Coordinates of C-alpha atoms and ligand atoms in Angstrom, one line a residue:
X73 CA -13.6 12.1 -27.6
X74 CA -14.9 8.8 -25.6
X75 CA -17.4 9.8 -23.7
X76 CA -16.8 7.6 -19.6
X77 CA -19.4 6.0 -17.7
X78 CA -17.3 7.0 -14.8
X79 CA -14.2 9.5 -14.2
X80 CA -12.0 8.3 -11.6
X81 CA -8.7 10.2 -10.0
X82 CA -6.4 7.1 -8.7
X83 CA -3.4 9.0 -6.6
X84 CA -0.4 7.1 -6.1
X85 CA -1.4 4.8 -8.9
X86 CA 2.6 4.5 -9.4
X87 CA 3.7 3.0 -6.2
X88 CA 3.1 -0.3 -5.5
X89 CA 0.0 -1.4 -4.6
X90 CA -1.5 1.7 -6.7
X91 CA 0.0 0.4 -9.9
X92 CA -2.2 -3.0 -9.0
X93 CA -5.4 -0.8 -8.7
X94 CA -4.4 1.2 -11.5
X95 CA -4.1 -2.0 -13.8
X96 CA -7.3 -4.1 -12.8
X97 CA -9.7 -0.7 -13.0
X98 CA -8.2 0.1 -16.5
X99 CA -8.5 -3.6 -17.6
X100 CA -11.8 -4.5 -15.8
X101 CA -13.7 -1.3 -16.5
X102 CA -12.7 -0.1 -20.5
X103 CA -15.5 2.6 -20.1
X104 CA -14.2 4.3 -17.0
X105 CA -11.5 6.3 -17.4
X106 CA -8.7 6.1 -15.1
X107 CA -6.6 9.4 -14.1
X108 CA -3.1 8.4 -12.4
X109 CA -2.1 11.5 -10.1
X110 CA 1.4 10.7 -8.5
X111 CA 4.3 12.4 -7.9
X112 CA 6.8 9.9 -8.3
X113 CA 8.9 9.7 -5.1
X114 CA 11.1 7.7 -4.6
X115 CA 8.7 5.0 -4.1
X116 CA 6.6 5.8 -7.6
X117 CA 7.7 4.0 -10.7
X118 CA 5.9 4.2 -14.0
X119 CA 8.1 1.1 -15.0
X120 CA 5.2 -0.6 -13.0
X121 CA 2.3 0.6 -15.5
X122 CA 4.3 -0.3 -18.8
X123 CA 2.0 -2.7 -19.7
X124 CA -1.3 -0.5 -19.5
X125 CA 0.1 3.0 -20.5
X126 CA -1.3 3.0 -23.7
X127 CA -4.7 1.8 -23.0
X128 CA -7.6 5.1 -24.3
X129 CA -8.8 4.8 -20.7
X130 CA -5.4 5.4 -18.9
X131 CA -3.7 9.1 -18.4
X132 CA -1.0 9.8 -16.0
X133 CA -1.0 12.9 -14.4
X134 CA 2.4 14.2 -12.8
X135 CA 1.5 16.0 -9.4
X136 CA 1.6 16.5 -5.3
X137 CA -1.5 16.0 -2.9
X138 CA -0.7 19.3 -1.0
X139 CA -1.0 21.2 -4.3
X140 CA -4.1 22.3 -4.1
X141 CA -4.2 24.5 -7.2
X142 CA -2.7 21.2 -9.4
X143 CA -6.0 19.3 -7.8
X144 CA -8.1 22.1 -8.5
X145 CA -7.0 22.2 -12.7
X146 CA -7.4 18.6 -12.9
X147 CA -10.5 18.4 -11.2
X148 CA -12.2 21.3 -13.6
X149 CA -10.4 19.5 -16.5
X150 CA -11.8 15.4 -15.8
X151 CA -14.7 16.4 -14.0
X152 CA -14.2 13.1 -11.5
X153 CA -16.8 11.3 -10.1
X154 CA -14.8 9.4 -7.8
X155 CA -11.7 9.4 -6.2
X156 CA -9.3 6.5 -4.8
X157 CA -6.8 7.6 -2.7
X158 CA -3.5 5.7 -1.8
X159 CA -1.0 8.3 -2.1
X160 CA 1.0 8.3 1.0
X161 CA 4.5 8.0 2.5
X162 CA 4.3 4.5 3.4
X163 CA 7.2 3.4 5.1
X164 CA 7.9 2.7 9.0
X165 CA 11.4 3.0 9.2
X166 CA 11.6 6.3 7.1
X167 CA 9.0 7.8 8.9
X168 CA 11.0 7.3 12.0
X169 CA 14.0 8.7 10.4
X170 CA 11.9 12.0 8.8
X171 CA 8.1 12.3 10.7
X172 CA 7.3 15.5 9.2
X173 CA 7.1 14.3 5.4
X174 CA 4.4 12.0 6.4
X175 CA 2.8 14.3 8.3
X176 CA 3.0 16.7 5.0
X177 CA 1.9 13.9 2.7
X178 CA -0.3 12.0 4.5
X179 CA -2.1 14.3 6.6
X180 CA -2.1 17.7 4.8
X181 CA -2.4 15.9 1.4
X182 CA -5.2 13.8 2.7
X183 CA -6.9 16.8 3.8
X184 CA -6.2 19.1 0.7
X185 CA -7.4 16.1 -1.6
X186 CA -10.6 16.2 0.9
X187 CA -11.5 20.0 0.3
X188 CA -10.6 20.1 -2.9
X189 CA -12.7 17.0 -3.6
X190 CA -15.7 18.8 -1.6
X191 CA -15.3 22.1 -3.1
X192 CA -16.2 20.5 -6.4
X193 CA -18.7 17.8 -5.6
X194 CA -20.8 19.8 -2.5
X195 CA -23.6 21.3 -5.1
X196 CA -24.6 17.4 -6.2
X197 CA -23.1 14.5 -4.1
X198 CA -25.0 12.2 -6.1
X199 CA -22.8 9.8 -7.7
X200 CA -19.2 10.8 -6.4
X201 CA -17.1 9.0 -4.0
X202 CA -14.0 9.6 -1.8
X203 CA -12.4 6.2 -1.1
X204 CA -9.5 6.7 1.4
X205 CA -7.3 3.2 1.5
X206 CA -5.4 3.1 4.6
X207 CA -3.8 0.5 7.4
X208 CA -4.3 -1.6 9.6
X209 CA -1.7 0.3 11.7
X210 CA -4.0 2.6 12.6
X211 CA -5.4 0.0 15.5
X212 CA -1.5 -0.2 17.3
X213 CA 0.0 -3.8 18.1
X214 CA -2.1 -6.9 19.7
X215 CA -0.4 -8.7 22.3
X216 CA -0.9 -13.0 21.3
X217 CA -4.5 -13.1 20.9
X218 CA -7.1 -11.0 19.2
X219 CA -8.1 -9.2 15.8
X220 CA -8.8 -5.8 14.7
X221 CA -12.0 -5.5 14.2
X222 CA -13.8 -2.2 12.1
X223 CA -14.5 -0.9 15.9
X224 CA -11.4 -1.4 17.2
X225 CA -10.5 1.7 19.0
X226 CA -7.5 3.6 16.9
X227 CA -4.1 3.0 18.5
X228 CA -1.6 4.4 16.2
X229 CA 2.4 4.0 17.7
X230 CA 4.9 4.9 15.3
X231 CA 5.1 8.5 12.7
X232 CA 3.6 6.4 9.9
X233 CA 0.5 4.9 11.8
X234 CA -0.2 8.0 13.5
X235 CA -0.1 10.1 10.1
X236 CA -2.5 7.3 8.3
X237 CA -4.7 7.5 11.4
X238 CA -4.8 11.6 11.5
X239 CA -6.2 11.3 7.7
X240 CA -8.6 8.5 8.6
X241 CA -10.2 11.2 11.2
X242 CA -10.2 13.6 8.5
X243 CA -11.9 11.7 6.1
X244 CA -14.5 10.8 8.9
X245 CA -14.6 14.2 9.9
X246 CA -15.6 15.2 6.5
X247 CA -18.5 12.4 6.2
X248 CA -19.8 13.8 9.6
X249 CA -19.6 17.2 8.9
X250 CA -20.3 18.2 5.2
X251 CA -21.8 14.8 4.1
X252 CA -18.7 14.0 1.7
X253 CA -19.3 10.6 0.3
X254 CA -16.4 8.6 1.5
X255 CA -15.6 5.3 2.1
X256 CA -12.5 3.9 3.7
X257 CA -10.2 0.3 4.3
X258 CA -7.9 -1.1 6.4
X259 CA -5.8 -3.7 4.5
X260 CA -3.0 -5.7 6.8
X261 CA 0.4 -6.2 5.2
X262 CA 0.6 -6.3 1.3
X263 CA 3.1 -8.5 -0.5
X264 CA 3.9 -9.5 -4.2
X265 CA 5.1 -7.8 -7.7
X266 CA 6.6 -4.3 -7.6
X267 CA 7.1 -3.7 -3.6
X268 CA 10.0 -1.3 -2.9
X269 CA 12.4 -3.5 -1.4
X270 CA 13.0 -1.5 1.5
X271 CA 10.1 -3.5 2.8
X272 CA 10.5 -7.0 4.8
X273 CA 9.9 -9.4 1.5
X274 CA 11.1 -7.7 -0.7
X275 CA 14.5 -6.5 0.8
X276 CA 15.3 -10.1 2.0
X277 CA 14.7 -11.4 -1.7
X278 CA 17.2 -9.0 -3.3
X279 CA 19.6 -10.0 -0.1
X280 CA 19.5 -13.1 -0.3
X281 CA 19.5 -13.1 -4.1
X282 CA 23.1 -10.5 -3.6
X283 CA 24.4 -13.2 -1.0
X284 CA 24.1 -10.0 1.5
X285 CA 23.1 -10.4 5.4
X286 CA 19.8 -10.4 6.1
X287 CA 18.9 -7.9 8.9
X288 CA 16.3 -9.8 11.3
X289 CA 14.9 -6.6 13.5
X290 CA 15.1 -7.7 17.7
X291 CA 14.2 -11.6 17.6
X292 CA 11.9 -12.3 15.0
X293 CA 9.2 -12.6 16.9
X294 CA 7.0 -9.8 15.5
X295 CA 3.6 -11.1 13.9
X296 CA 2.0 -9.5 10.5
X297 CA -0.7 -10.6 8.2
X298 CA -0.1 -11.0 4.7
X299 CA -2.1 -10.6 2.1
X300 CA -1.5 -10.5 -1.9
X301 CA -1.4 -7.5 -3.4
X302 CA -3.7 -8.4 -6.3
X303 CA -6.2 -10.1 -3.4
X304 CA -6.6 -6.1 -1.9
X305 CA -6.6 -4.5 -5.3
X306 CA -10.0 -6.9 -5.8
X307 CA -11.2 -5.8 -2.3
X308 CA -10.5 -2.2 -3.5
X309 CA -13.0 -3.0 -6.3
X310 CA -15.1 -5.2 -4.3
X311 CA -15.4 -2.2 -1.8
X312 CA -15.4 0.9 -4.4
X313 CA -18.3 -0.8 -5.9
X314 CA -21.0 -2.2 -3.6
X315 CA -19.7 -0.5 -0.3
X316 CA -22.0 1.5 1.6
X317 CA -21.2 4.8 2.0
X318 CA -19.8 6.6 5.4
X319 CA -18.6 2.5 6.4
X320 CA -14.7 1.3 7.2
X321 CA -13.9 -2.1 6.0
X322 CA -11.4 -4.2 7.2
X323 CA -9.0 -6.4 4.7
X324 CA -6.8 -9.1 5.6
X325 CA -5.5 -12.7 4.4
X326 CA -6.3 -14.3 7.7
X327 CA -2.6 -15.3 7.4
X328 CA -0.1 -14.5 9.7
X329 CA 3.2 -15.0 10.3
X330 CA 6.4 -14.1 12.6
X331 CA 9.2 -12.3 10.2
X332 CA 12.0 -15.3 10.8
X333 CA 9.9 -17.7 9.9
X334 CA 9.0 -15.6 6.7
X335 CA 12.1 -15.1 6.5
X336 CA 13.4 -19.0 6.5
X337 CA 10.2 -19.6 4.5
X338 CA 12.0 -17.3 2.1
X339 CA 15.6 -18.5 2.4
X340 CA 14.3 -22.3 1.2
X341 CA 12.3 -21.3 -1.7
X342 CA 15.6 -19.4 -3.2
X343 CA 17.9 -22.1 -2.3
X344 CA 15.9 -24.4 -4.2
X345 CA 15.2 -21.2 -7.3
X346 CA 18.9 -20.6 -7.2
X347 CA 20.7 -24.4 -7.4
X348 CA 22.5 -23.7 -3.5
X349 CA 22.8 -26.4 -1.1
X350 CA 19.5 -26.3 1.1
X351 CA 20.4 -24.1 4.3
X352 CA 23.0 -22.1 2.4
X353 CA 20.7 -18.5 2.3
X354 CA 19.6 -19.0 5.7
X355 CA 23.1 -18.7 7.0
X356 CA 22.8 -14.9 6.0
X357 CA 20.0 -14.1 8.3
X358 CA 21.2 -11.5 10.7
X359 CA 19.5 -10.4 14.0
X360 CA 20.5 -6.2 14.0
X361 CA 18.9 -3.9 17.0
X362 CA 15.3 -3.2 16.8
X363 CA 13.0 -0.9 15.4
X364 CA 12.3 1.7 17.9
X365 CA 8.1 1.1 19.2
X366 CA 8.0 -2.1 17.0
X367 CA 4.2 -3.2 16.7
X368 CA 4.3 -7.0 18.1
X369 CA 1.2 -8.4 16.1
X370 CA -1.3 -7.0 13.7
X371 CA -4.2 -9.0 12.8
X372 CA -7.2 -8.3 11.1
X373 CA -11.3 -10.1 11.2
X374 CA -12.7 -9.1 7.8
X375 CA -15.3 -10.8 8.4
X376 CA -17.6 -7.7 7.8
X377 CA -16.1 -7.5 3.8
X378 CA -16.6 -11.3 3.7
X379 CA -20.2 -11.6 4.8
X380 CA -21.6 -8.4 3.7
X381 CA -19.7 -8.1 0.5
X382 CA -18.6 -11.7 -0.4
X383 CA -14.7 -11.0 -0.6
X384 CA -12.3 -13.3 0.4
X385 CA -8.2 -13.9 -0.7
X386 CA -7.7 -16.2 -3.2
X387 CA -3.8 -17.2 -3.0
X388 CA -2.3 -19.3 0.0
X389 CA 1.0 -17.8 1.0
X390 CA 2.8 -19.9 -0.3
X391 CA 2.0 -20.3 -3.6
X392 CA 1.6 -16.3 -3.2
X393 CA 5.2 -15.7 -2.3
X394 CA 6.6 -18.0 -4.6
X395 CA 5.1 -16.0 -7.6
X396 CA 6.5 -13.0 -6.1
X397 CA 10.4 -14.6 -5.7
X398 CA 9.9 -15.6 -9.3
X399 CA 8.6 -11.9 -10.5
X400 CA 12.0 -10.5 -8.6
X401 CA 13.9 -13.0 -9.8
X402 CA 12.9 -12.1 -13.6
X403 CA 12.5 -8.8 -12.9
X404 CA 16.4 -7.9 -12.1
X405 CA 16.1 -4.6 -14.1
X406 CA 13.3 -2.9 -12.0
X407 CA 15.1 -3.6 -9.3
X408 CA 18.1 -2.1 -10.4
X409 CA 16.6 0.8 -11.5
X410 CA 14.9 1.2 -8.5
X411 CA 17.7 0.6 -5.6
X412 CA 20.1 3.3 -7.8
X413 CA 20.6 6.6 -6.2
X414 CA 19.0 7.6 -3.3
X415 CA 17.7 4.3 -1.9
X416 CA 21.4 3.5 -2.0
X417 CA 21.8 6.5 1.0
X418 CA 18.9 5.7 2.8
X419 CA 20.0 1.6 2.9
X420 CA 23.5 2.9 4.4
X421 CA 21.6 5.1 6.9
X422 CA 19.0 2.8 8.1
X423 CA 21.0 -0.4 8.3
X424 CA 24.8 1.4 9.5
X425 CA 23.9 0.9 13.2
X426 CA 22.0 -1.8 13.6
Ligands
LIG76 P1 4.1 3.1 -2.0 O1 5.1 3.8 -1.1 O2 4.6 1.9 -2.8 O3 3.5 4.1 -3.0 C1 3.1 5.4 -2.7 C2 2.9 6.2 -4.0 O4 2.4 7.5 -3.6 C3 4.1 6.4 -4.8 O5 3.8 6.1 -6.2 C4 4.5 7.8 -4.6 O6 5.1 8.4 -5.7 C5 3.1 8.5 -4.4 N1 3.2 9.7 -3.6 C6 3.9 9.9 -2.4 N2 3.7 11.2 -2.0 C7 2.9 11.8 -2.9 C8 2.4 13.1 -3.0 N3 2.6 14.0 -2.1 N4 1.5 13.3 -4.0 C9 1.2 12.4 -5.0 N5 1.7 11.1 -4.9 C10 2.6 10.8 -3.9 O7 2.9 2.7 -1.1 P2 2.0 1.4 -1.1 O8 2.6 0.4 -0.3 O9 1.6 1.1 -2.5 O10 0.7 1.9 -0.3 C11 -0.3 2.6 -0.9 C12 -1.4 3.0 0.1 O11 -1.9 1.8 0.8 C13 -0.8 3.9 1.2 O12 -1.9 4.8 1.5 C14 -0.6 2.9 2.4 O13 -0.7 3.6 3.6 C15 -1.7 1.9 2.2 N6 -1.4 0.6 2.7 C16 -0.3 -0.1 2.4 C17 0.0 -1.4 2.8 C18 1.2 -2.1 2.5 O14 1.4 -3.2 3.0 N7 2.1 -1.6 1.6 C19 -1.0 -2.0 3.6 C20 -2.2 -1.3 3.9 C21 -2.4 0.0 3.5
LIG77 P1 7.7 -3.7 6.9 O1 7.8 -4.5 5.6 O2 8.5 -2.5 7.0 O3 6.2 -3.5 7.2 P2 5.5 -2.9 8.5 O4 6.5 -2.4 9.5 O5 4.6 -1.8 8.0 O6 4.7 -4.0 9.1 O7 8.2 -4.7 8.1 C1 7.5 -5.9 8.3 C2 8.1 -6.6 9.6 O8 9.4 -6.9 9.3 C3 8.1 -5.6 10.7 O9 7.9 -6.3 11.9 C4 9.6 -5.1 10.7 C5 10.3 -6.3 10.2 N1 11.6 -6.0 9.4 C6 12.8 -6.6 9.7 O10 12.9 -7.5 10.6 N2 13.9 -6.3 8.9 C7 13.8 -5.4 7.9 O11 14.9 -5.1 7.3 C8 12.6 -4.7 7.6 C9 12.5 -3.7 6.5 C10 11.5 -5.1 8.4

């Protein structure tokens, strides 16, 4: 058997920006070997790993953060050294719709990963690592000026943000008071290559693609910063690596922009990708009711992760999203696949009303 430098559980490593970690550890790193724990919700799709799956280093393991004798086996099986947690329920509008499963997921499965994690590390700490990825939600909503900085007091305002704040505490909580090795990040809003399209991009690509209305929540107006997903799976690895233990980092493109004009942005790279007359998607765009507690703005200074560990995005936005039309665009199958069934019943729910 290979013998690893470096065992390291990856939960969620099916979703979307998991499957991005999952791929650049496996690739970057051949003598570390990389454990995929996920349950495969709704939102988890080994589709995304297709390319990888078969690499010596790479095992996909079928299971639930709350299970804490699953975590338990695999932990006296791999032996980890490290874990790198982005398991979570991860979506606003379904955690207004069903708080309790992110409160199961995100906070009891943070906290079971946690114990579990320090039941098997607390006789040698030396050389393990918890790294919790989380959002910049936790901070609330900015009026027009401002950033989130790494001591930004926590603000959270809707199910979601509260949950991901409740298992940053924890995983604080358990630096403080058992010494756990953890680190943790804040990344702002993630776009590119196997998103869910229940999520802004995403969704208005396959709408406008399906000549379907594009539902514009309130006016617009609301500000998020984008960065590409491959530019936080490299801060993930920036971070995971030269980090300092017990520390928060905060990532973000520097980069934002109010969802119509992302939205318009949009609507004119797809007329131009699908031969219509310039101005023809942008007649979908619909303005429906808004999200109940909608964050305004979220904006993050990383300069902390930019001086003291030389990270910074590569991709303008532009350039960024236009990859990420092209991926959808070529990738009509995964899309498919993954908007059969239930996501059908949650669209009609969500967007019935509005
Ligand atoms: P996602 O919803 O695409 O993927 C989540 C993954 O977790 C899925 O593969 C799902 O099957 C798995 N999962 C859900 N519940 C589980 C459970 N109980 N046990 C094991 N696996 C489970 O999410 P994402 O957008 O890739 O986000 C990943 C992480 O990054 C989350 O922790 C999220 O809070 C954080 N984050 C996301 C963004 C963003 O813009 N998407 C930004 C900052 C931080
Ligand atoms: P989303 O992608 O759900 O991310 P988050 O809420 O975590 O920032 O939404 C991004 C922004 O787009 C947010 O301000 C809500 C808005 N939005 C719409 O206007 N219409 C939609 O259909 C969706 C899903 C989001």
């Amino acid at each position: 058997m290979a013998q690893f430098s470096k065992k390291i559980m990856i939960t969620g490593g099916a979703g979307f920006i998991g499957s991005h970690v999952v791929r650049l550890f496996v690739t970057k790193y051949p003598g570390y070997q990389i454990v995929n724990f996920d349950l495969l919700t709704y939102a988890g799709n080994l589709e995304n790993l297709r390319d990888i799956e078969s690499m010596p280093n790479y095992i996909f393991e079928k299971g639930d953060i709350t299970d804490e004798k699953r975590l338990n086996e695999l932990f006296n099986q791999y032996h980890f050294d490290a874990v790198i947690h982005l398991a979570a329920e991860s979506h606003v509008d379904r955690s207004i719709l069903d708080p309790l499963a992110f409160v199961r997921t995100n906070v009891l499965g943070t906290a079971t990963l946690l114990n579990v994690s320090r039941n098997h590390w607390k006789d040698k700490y030396e050389g393990k690592l918890f790294y919790h990825v989380s959002t910049d939600e936790v901070y609330g909503s900015l009026g027009e000026e401002g950033f989130f900085t790494e001591e930004t007091p926590y603000d959270p305002r809707s199910p979601y943000s509260a949950s991901k704040a409740s298992s940053d505490h924890f995983v604080m909580a358990y630096h403080h008071t058992y010494d756990l090795p953890v680190i943790m990040s804040n990344c702002s809003n993630n776009y590119g290559s196997n998103h869910f399209p229940e999520k802004l991009i995403p969704l208005m690509i396959n709408n406008i693609k399906n000549n379907k209305p594009l539902p514009v929540y309130g006016k617009g107006a609301n500000v998020r910063d984008w960065l590409y997903v491959d530019d936080h799976a490299r801060a993930i690895d920036t971070i995971f690596h030269n980090g300092k233990i017990g520390e928060k980092y905060n990532v973000g493109g520097f980069n934002e922009w109010k969802n119509i004009d992302i939205v318009h942005l949009l609507c004119r790279i797809m007329d131009k990708k699908l031969n219509r007359a310039e101005g023809e998607s942008a007649k979908l765009i619909t303005f429906v009711k808004d999200r109940p507690g909608h964050d305004l703005r979220y904006a993050i200074d990383a300069t902390k992760l930019n001086k003291e560990l030389g990270w910074k995005p590569s991709l303008q936005f532009e350039e960024g999203l236009e990859k990420t039309v092209d991926w959808y665009l070529k990738n009509e199958d995964w899309v498919n696949d993954v908007t059969s069934g239930n996501y059908q019943k949650y669209y009609e729910q969500q967007y019935a009303k509005r």
